mmCIF file of C-alpha atoms in Angstrom:
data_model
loop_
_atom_site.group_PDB
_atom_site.id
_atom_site.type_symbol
_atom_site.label_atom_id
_atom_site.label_comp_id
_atom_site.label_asym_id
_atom_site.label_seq_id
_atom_site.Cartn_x
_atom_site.Cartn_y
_atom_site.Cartn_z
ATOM 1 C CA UNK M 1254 97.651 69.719 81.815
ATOM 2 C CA UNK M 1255 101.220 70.824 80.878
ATOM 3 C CA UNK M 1256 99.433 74.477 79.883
ATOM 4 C CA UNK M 1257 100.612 75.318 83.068
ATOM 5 C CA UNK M 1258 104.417 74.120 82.627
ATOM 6 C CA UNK M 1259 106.607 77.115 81.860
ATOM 7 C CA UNK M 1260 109.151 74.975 79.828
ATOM 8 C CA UNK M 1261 105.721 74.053 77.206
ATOM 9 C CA UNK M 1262 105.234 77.333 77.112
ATOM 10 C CA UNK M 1263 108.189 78.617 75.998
ATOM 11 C CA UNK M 1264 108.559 76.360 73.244
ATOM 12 C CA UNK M 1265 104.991 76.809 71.957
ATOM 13 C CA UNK M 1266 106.400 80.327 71.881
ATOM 14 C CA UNK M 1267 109.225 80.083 70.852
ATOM 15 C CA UNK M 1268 107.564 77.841 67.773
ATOM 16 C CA UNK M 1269 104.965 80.143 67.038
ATOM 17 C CA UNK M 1270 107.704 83.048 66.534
ATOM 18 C CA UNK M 1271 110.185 81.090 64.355
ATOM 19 C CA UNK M 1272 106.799 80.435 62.469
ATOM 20 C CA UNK M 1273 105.711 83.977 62.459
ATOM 21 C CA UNK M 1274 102.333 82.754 64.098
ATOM 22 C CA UNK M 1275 101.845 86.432 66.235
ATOM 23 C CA UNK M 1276 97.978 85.126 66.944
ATOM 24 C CA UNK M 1277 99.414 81.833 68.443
ATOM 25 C CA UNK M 1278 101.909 83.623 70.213
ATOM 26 C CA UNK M 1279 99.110 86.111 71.531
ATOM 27 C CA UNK M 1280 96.903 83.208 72.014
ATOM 28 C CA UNK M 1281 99.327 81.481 74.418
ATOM 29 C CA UNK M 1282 100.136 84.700 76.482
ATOM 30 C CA UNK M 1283 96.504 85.710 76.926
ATOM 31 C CA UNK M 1284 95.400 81.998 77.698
ATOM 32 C CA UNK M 1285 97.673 82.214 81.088
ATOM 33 C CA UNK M 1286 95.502 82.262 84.103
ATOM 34 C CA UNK M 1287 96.782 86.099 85.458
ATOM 35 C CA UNK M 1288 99.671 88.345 85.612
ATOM 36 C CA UNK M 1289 101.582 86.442 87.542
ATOM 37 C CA UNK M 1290 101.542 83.445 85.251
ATOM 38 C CA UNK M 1291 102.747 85.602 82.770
ATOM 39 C CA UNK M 1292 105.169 87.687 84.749
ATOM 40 C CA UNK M 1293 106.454 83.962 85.339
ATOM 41 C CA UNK M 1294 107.290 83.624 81.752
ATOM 42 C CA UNK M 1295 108.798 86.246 81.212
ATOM 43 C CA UNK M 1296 111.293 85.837 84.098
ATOM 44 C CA UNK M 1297 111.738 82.591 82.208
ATOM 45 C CA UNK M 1298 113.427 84.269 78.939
ATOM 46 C CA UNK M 1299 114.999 86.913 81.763
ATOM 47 C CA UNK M 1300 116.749 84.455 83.386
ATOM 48 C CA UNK M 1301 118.435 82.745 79.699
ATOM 49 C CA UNK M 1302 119.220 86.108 78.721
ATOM 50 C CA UNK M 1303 116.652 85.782 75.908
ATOM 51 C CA UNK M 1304 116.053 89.657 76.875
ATOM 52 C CA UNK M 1305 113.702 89.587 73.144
ATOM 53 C CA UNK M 1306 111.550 87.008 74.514
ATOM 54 C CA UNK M 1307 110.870 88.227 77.640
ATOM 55 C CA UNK M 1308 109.997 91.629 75.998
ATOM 56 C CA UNK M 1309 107.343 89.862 73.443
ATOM 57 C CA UNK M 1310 105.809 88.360 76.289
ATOM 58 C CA UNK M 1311 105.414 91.437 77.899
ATOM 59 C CA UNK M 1312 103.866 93.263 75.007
ATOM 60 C CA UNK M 1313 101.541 90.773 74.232
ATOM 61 C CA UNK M 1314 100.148 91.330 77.554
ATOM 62 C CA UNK M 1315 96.988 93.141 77.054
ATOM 63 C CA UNK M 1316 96.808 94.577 80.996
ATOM 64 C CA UNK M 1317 99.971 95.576 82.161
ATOM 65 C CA UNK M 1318 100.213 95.301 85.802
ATOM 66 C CA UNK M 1319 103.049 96.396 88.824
ATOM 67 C CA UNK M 1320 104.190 92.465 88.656
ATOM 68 C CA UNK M 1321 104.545 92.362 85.031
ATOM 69 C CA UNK M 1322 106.489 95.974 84.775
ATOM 70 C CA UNK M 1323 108.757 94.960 87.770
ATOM 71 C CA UNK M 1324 109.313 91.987 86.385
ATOM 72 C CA UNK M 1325 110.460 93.174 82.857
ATOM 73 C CA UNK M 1326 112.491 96.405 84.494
ATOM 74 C CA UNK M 1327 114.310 93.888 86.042
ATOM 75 C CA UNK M 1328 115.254 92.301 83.293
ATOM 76 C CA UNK M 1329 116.337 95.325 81.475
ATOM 77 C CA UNK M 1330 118.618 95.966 84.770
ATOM 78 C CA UNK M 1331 120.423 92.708 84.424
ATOM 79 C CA UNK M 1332 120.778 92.880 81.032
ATOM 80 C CA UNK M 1333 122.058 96.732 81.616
ATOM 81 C CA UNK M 1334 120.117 97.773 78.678
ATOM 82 C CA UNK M 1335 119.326 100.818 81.191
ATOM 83 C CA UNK M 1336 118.242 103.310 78.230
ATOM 84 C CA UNK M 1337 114.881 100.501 77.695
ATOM 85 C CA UNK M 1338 114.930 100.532 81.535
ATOM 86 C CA UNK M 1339 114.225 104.524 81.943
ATOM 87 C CA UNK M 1340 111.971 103.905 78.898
ATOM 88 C CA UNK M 1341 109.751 101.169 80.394
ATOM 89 C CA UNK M 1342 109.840 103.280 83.813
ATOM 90 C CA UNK M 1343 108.082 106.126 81.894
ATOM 91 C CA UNK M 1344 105.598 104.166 79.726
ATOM 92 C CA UNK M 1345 104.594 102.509 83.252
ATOM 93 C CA UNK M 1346 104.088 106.363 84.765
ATOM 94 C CA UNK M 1347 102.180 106.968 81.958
ATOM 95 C CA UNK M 1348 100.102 103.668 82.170
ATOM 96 C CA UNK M 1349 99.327 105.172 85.402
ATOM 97 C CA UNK M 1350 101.401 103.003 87.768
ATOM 98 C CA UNK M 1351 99.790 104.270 91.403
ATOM 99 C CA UNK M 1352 103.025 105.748 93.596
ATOM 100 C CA UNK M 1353 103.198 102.144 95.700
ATOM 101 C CA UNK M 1354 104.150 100.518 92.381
ATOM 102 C CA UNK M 1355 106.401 103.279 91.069
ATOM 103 C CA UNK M 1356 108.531 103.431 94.312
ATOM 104 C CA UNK M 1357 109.497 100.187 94.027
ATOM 105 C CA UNK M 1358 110.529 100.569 90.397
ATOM 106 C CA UNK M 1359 111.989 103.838 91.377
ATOM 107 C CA UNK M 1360 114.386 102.398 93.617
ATOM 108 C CA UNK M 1361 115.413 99.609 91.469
ATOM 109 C CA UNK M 1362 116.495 101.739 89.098
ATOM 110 C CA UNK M 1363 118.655 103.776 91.413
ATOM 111 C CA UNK M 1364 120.128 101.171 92.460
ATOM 112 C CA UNK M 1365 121.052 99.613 89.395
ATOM 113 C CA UNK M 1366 122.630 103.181 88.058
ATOM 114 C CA UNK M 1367 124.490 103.249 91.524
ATOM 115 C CA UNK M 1368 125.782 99.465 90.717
ATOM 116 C CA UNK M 1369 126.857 100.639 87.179
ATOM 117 C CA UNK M 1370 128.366 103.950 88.534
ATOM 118 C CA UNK M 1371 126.435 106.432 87.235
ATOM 119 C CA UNK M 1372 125.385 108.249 90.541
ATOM 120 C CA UNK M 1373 124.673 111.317 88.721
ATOM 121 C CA UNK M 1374 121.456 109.562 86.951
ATOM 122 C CA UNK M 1375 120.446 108.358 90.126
ATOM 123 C CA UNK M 1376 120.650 111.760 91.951
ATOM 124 C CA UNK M 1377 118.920 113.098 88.468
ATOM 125 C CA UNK M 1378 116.282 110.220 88.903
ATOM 126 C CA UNK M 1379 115.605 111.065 92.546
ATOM 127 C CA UNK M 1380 114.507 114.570 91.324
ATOM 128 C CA UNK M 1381 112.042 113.010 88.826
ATOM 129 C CA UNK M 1382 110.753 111.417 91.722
ATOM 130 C CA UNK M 1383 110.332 114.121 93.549
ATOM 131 C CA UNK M 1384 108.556 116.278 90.747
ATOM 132 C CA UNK M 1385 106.052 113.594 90.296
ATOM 133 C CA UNK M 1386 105.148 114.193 93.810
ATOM 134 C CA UNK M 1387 106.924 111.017 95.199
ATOM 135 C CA UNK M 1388 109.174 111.528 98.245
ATOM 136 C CA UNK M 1389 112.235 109.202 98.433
ATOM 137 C CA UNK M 1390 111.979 106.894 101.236
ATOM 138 C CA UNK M 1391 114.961 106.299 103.352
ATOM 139 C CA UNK M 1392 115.893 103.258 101.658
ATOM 140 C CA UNK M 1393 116.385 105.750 98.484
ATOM 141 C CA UNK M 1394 118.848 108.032 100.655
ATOM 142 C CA UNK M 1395 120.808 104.778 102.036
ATOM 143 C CA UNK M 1396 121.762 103.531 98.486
ATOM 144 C CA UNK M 1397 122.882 106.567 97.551
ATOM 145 C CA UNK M 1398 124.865 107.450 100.796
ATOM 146 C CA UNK M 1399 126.193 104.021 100.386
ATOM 147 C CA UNK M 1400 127.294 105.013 96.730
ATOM 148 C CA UNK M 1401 128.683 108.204 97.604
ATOM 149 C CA UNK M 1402 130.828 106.651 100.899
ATOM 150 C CA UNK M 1403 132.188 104.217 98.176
ATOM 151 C CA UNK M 1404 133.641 106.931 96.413
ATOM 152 C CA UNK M 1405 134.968 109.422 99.710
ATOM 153 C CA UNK M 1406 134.949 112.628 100.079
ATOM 154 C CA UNK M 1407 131.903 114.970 100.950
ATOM 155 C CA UNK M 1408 129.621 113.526 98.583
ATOM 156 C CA UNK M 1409 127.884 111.713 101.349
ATOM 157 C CA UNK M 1410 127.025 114.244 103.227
ATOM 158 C CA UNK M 1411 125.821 116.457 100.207
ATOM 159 C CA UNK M 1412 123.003 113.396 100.001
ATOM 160 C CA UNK M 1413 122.117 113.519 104.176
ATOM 161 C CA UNK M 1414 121.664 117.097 104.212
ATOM 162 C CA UNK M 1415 119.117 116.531 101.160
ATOM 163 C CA UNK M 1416 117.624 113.717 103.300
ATOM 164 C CA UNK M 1417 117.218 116.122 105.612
ATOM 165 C CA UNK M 1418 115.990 118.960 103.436
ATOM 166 C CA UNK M 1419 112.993 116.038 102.323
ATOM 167 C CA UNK M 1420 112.058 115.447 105.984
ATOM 168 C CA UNK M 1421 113.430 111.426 105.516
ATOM 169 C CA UNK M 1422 114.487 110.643 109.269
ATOM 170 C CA UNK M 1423 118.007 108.258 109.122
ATOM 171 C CA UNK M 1424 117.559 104.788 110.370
ATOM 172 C CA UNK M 1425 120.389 102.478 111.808
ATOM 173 C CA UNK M 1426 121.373 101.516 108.467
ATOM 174 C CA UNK M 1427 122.640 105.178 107.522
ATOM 175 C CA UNK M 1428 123.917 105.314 110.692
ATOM 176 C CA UNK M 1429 125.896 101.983 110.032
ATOM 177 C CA UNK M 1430 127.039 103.355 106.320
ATOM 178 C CA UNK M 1431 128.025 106.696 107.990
ATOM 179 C CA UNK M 1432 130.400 104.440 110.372
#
């Protein structure tokens, strides 16, 4: 059965959209066995930079679980297309993503404005999380500390003193980026 082979899949896909065949498309995407079948194909067109692909296999996913939004956020974060990033993060809020799931695509996202240098998103992205009732974890605080040491200066501390303002104990790694 080479259903199951993601490399058949992808050009039965890829067929069916030079083709404009949307139902065979649809067809192929809804005949995988779960989400994590799927989530598997669209790392596929992730990982060849085929960042279109990957996002029609995501939208022809009917139920749109934590797997298959991770998986697609992090392909908008290594393509840097951050501004389809922030707008999947939403749309997965709204889809009612329970806090477990959004933490995880919380601090992806943080990360990956810290990478790009834009702490001031990240700090701004931390507050979102806060207002929607989701306290930063620790591992939040240490990327930005990290981000903030990079750059010297007081910053860091500005970002312990609000890890201490949201109750977040430090762990050895802060104590190892404070060093």
């Amino acid at each position: 059965d080479l259903s199951q082979d993601v490399q058949v899949q992808r050009l039965v896909a890829d067929a069916a959209t030079k083709c404009s065949r949307t139902e065979v498309f649809e067809k192929l995407v809804m005949s995988l066995p779960d989400s994590a079948s799927r989530a598997v194909l669209v790392k596929s067109y992730a990982s060849d930079c085929c960042l279109d692909g990957a996002r029609r296999v995501f939208e022809a996913c009917l139920e749109k679980d934590a797997c298959l939004y991770n998986v697609m956020l992090s392909a908008y974060i290594a393509a840097q297309d951050i501004a389809s990033a922030e707008k999947l993060l939403s749309r997965a809020s709204a889809d009612g993503a329970v806090d477990s799931e959004m933490y995880e695509m919380y601090n992806a996202m943080i990360k990956a404005l810290l990478q790009l240098g834009d702490s001031r998103r990240a700090r701004a992205l931390v507050q979102t999380m806060r207002s929607a009732g989701m306290a930063p974890t620790c591992a939040t605080f240490n990327e930005l500390i990290d981000a903030a040491a990079a750059k010297g200066g007081s910053a860091m501390w500005e970002v312990v003193d609000e890890m201490e303002a949201c109750g977040v104990k430090p762990d050895n790694i802060t104590c190892s980026i404070l060093l």
